[in-house]
Coordinates of C-alpha atoms and ligand atoms in Angstrom, one line a residue:
M176 CA -6.8 -33.0 11.0
K177 CA -3.8 -32.8 13.6
Q178 CA -4.6 -29.9 16.2
P179 CA -0.6 -27.9 16.6
D180 CA 1.1 -29.0 19.8
P181 CA 0.0 -26.5 22.6
I182 CA 2.9 -23.6 23.0
K183 CA 4.1 -23.2 27.1
L184 CA 3.9 -19.7 27.7
K185 CA 5.6 -18.1 30.5
N186 CA 3.6 -17.6 33.5
G187 CA 2.1 -20.9 33.0
Y188 CA -0.2 -19.9 30.1
A189 CA -0.2 -22.3 27.2
H190 CA -2.1 -21.5 24.3
I191 CA -2.7 -23.4 20.7
P192 CA -1.6 -21.3 17.3
R193 CA -4.7 -20.6 15.5
K194 CA -4.6 -20.7 12.1
R195 CA -7.0 -18.5 11.0
F196 CA -4.5 -16.0 13.0
G197 CA -1.1 -16.5 10.5
Q198 CA 0.3 -17.4 13.7
N199 CA 3.3 -19.0 13.5
F200 CA 5.5 -17.9 16.3
L201 CA 9.2 -16.8 15.8
H202 CA 11.7 -17.9 18.7
N203 CA 15.5 -18.0 17.3
K204 CA 17.0 -15.9 19.0
K205 CA 19.8 -15.1 16.6
I206 CA 17.1 -13.8 13.7
I207 CA 15.2 -11.7 16.4
D208 CA 18.5 -9.8 17.6
Q209 CA 18.9 -9.6 13.3
I210 CA 15.2 -7.9 13.5
I211 CA 15.6 -5.3 16.9
A212 CA 19.2 -4.7 14.7
A213 CA 17.9 -3.6 12.0
I214 CA 15.1 -1.4 13.8
A215 CA 17.2 0.0 15.8
P216 CA 14.2 1.1 18.2
C217 CA 15.5 4.7 20.4
E218 CA 13.8 6.3 23.5
N219 CA 12.3 8.6 21.5
D220 CA 11.3 6.7 18.9
H221 CA 7.0 5.8 18.8
L222 CA 6.7 2.2 18.2
L223 CA 3.5 0.3 16.9
E224 CA 4.1 -3.1 16.8
I225 CA 1.6 -5.2 14.6
G226 CA 0.6 -9.2 16.1
P227 CA 3.1 -9.2 19.3
G228 CA 1.8 -12.5 20.1
Y229 CA 3.5 -13.3 23.2
G230 CA 5.9 -10.9 23.0
A231 CA 8.9 -12.7 20.5
L232 CA 9.9 -8.8 19.8
T233 CA 8.2 -7.3 22.5
E234 CA 10.0 -8.0 24.3
F235 CA 13.7 -6.5 23.1
L236 CA 11.4 -3.4 21.8
I237 CA 10.2 -2.4 25.5
R238 CA 13.9 -2.1 26.5
S239 CA 13.9 0.8 24.5
K240 CA 11.7 2.5 26.7
S241 CA 9.8 4.2 23.6
K242 CA 6.3 4.9 23.5
F243 CA 5.1 1.6 22.9
D244 CA 1.8 0.8 21.2
C245 CA 0.8 -3.1 19.8
V246 CA -2.3 -4.2 18.0
E247 CA -3.3 -7.9 18.2
I248 CA -6.4 -9.2 17.1
D249 CA -6.1 -12.5 19.7
Q250 CA -7.7 -12.3 23.0
D251 CA -5.7 -14.4 25.0
L252 CA -2.8 -13.1 24.2
V253 CA -4.1 -9.9 24.8
K254 CA -5.1 -11.3 28.4
F255 CA -1.0 -13.0 28.4
L256 CA 0.6 -9.5 27.6
N257 CA -1.3 -7.8 30.0
G258 CA -0.5 -9.7 32.7
R259 CA 3.0 -9.5 31.4
Y260 CA 3.5 -6.6 31.4
S261 CA 2.6 -3.0 32.4
S262 CA 0.5 -0.3 30.4
T263 CA 3.1 2.2 31.3
E264 CA 5.5 -0.4 29.4
L265 CA 3.4 -0.9 26.7
N266 CA -0.5 -0.2 25.5
I267 CA -2.1 -3.6 24.1
I268 CA -4.9 -2.5 22.3
E269 CA -7.9 -5.5 21.1
Q270 CA -8.3 -5.1 17.9
D271 CA -8.1 -6.1 14.1
I272 CA -5.1 -3.9 12.2
L273 CA -7.5 -3.4 9.6
K274 CA -10.2 -1.9 11.1
F275 CA -7.7 -0.1 12.8
D276 CA -7.2 3.8 12.3
V277 CA -3.0 4.6 13.2
K278 CA -4.5 8.2 13.7
T279 CA -5.9 7.8 17.1
L280 CA -2.2 6.9 18.5
N281 CA -1.5 10.7 18.1
P282 CA 1.3 10.2 16.4
Q283 CA 3.2 12.9 15.5
P284 CA 3.8 13.9 11.2
N285 CA 6.0 11.4 10.0
S286 CA 6.9 9.6 12.8
L287 CA 5.7 6.2 13.6
R288 CA 7.4 3.5 13.7
V289 CA 5.7 0.0 12.5
V290 CA 6.7 -3.0 13.1
G291 CA 5.7 -6.9 13.0
N292 CA 5.6 -10.6 12.1
L293 CA 3.0 -10.3 9.9
P294 CA -0.1 -12.2 10.0
Y295 CA 0.8 -14.2 6.2
N296 CA -3.1 -14.2 5.1
I297 CA -3.5 -10.7 5.6
S298 CA 0.1 -8.9 5.0
T299 CA -0.8 -7.1 1.5
P300 CA -3.8 -5.4 2.9
V301 CA -2.3 -4.6 5.6
L302 CA 0.3 -2.5 3.7
F303 CA -1.9 -1.0 1.7
H304 CA -4.3 0.3 4.7
L305 CA -1.3 1.2 6.5
L306 CA 0.0 3.7 3.3
K307 CA -3.4 5.6 3.8
R308 CA -1.9 7.5 6.9
H309 CA 1.8 7.5 4.9
E310 CA 2.3 10.8 6.5
L311 CA 2.2 9.9 9.1
I312 CA 4.8 6.9 9.6
F313 CA 8.5 6.6 9.7
D314 CA 9.5 3.7 8.6
M315 CA 8.3 0.1 8.3
T316 CA 10.1 -3.4 9.5
F317 CA 8.1 -6.5 9.0
M318 CA 8.6 -10.1 8.0
L319 CA 6.6 -11.3 5.1
Q320 CA 6.5 -14.2 2.7
L321 CA 9.9 -14.2 0.9
E322 CA 7.5 -14.3 -2.2
V323 CA 5.9 -11.0 -1.2
V324 CA 9.3 -9.4 -0.1
Q325 CA 10.6 -10.0 -3.7
R326 CA 7.8 -9.1 -5.8
I327 CA 7.6 -5.3 -3.1
T328 CA 11.1 -5.3 -4.7
A329 CA 11.0 -6.0 -8.0
K330 CA 12.7 -4.4 -10.8
A331 CA 11.1 -3.9 -14.5
G332 CA 11.4 -6.5 -16.5
E333 CA 12.0 -9.2 -13.3
K334 CA 10.0 -12.3 -13.3
N335 CA 8.2 -10.8 -9.6
Y336 CA 7.4 -7.6 -10.9
G337 CA 3.9 -6.1 -11.3
R338 CA 1.3 -4.1 -9.4
L339 CA 2.3 -4.2 -5.5
S340 CA 6.1 -3.8 -7.2
L341 CA 4.7 -0.2 -8.5
M342 CA 2.0 0.5 -6.4
L343 CA 4.7 -0.1 -3.2
Q344 CA 7.8 1.6 -5.1
Y345 CA 5.6 4.4 -5.7
H346 CA 4.5 5.6 -2.1
C347 CA 7.7 3.9 -0.5
E348 CA 11.7 2.9 -0.5
V349 CA 11.6 -0.4 -0.2
E350 CA 14.3 -2.7 1.1
H351 CA 14.7 -6.6 1.2
L352 CA 17.0 -6.9 4.1
F353 CA 17.2 -10.3 4.7
N354 CA 15.6 -13.8 4.9
V355 CA 14.6 -16.2 7.5
P356 CA 14.2 -19.7 7.2
S357 CA 10.7 -21.9 8.5
S358 CA 12.4 -23.5 10.9
A359 CA 12.7 -19.9 13.2
F360 CA 9.4 -20.5 14.0
T361 CA 6.6 -22.7 15.5
P362 CA 4.2 -23.6 13.7
A363 CA 7.3 -23.9 10.5
P364 CA 5.3 -22.0 7.8
K365 CA 5.8 -24.3 4.3
V366 CA 6.7 -21.1 3.1
G367 CA 10.2 -18.7 2.8
S368 CA 10.0 -15.7 4.5
A369 CA 11.5 -12.4 5.2
I370 CA 12.7 -9.0 6.4
L371 CA 11.4 -5.6 4.8
Q372 CA 12.1 -2.3 5.5
L373 CA 9.8 0.4 4.2
K374 CA 10.4 4.2 4.0
P375 CA 7.2 6.6 2.8
Y376 CA 8.8 9.7 0.9
K377 CA 8.3 12.5 2.7
N378 CA 9.1 14.1 -0.9
K379 CA 8.2 11.3 -4.1
P380 CA 11.1 11.3 -6.3
I381 CA 7.9 11.0 -9.4
E382 CA 4.9 12.6 -8.3
A383 CA 1.7 11.4 -10.0
N384 CA -0.9 14.4 -10.8
D385 CA -3.9 12.3 -9.3
P386 CA -2.2 8.8 -7.6
K387 CA -6.2 7.0 -8.2
V388 CA -5.7 7.2 -12.1
L389 CA -2.8 6.3 -11.5
E390 CA -3.6 3.1 -9.4
I391 CA -6.1 2.3 -12.4
V392 CA -3.6 2.3 -15.2
I393 CA -1.5 0.4 -13.2
R394 CA -4.3 -2.6 -12.6
T395 CA -5.4 -2.3 -16.0
A396 CA -2.2 -2.6 -17.8
F397 CA -1.8 -5.9 -15.4
N398 CA -4.9 -7.1 -15.6
Q399 CA -3.8 -7.8 -19.1
R400 CA 0.0 -9.0 -18.6
R401 CA 0.0 -10.0 -22.3
K402 CA -0.9 -7.8 -24.1
T403 CA 1.0 -4.4 -25.2
L404 CA 0.1 -1.7 -23.5
R405 CA -1.9 -0.2 -27.1
N406 CA -4.4 -2.8 -26.4
S407 CA -4.9 -3.2 -22.4
L408 CA -4.7 1.0 -21.6
K409 CA -7.2 1.2 -25.0
T410 CA -10.3 2.3 -23.3
L411 CA -8.4 4.5 -20.8
L412 CA -5.7 6.3 -23.9
R413 CA -8.9 7.9 -25.4
E414 CA -9.3 9.7 -22.6
S415 CA -5.4 11.3 -22.8
K416 CA -5.5 14.8 -23.0
E417 CA -2.1 15.0 -24.2
A418 CA 0.2 12.4 -25.9
S419 CA 3.0 10.4 -23.4
S420 CA 6.3 9.6 -25.1
V421 CA 6.7 6.2 -23.8
D422 CA 6.4 3.0 -26.1
L423 CA 3.1 1.3 -25.8
S424 CA 3.7 -1.4 -27.9
L425 CA 5.7 -2.9 -24.9
R426 CA 4.3 -5.9 -22.3
P427 CA 3.5 -4.1 -18.7
E428 CA 6.6 -5.7 -17.2
A429 CA 8.8 -3.6 -19.6
L430 CA 8.1 0.1 -18.2
S431 CA 9.7 1.9 -15.1
L432 CA 7.7 3.1 -12.6
K433 CA 8.3 6.7 -13.9
D434 CA 6.6 5.4 -17.8
Y435 CA 3.1 4.5 -15.4
V436 CA 3.5 8.2 -14.4
E437 CA 3.8 9.6 -17.3
I438 CA 1.2 7.7 -19.0
S439 CA -0.8 8.6 -16.1
N440 CA -0.4 12.4 -15.8
S441 CA -1.6 11.8 -19.9
L442 CA -4.7 11.1 -18.5
T443 CA -5.2 14.2 -15.7
G444 CA -2.9 17.0 -17.5
N445 CA -0.7 18.9 -15.7
Ligands
SAM669 N1 5.3 -10.9 16.8 C1 4.8 -12.7 17.0 C2 6.1 -13.4 17.1 O1 7.1 -13.2 16.3 O2 6.0 -14.6 17.4 C3 4.0 -13.3 16.5 C4 3.7 -13.2 15.1 S1 2.3 -14.2 14.2 C5 3.5 -14.6 12.5 C6 1.3 -13.1 14.1 C7 0.3 -12.3 15.1 O3 -0.5 -11.4 14.6 C8 -0.3 -13.3 15.6 O4 0.1 -12.4 17.1 C9 -1.9 -12.9 15.5 O5 -2.7 -13.0 16.2 C10 -1.8 -11.7 15.0 N2 -3.0 -11.0 14.1 C11 -3.5 -11.9 13.0 N3 -4.5 -11.4 12.5 C12 -4.4 -9.8 13.3 C13 -4.9 -8.6 13.0 N4 -5.8 -8.3 12.0 N5 -4.8 -7.8 13.2 C14 -3.9 -7.7 14.7 N6 -3.5 -8.7 14.7 C15 -3.5 -10.3 13.8

């Protein structure tokens, strides 16, 4: 297979994009401006960028003079960034974001503004990993595969509605901001991209007694998409402590988040 051409960076560096790290570098200035405008960073913010790469967003985020941390897995890119920025401008951590606990950055509660053009091969695990620390996060603005953004923002009855929509909408307000063409990247990804903003709720509009039970109910229902809920949830519903008013003759995609929380709460009692 043909290796991608090296990308010439500033300071005389050249970098061959690594597929295993999901490296598609953004070069379209208009899109970069749109993303920075959507983030609108301020001096009092605490920014965390995941996968800065060679700094397409970093270069502009840094101008806000906010507290700024980055996590990058590729040691060559870390070396490049360290040569380009001083440690007072940017704290670069060479790590796998999936093994990194954002709590070690000592953020104030509800303060972290997490941003990044995420490596698409690990974008969903990254979202669930960050949600474990949702109380520390103010918002997240991510470039993701368009299809993943459509799944996350889908509503009941829509084609892409499923576990990802429900679990993320349980924790966060989600907004599909705009689409990004493949031509905005080098190398160009084979899939469409989009910008998604997520704001973890401080007070959830709908609260499950036990979010772990909610997760089990949703997973069990969508594992057997073609069955009615009465059939797919049969075993779980035997443990029901209370009746729920949800119509169980429906299929999983017809139910709202409120319905799933009601079923989950009927299993745990109020
Ligand atoms: N932000 C740059 C841009 O917009 O051009 C690069 C985006 S590229 C899609 C994804 C970046 O995430 C790469 O720099 C890659 O090395 C980094 N990355 C991949 N896996 C990672 C991981 N597990 N932890 C941290 N960074 C990772």
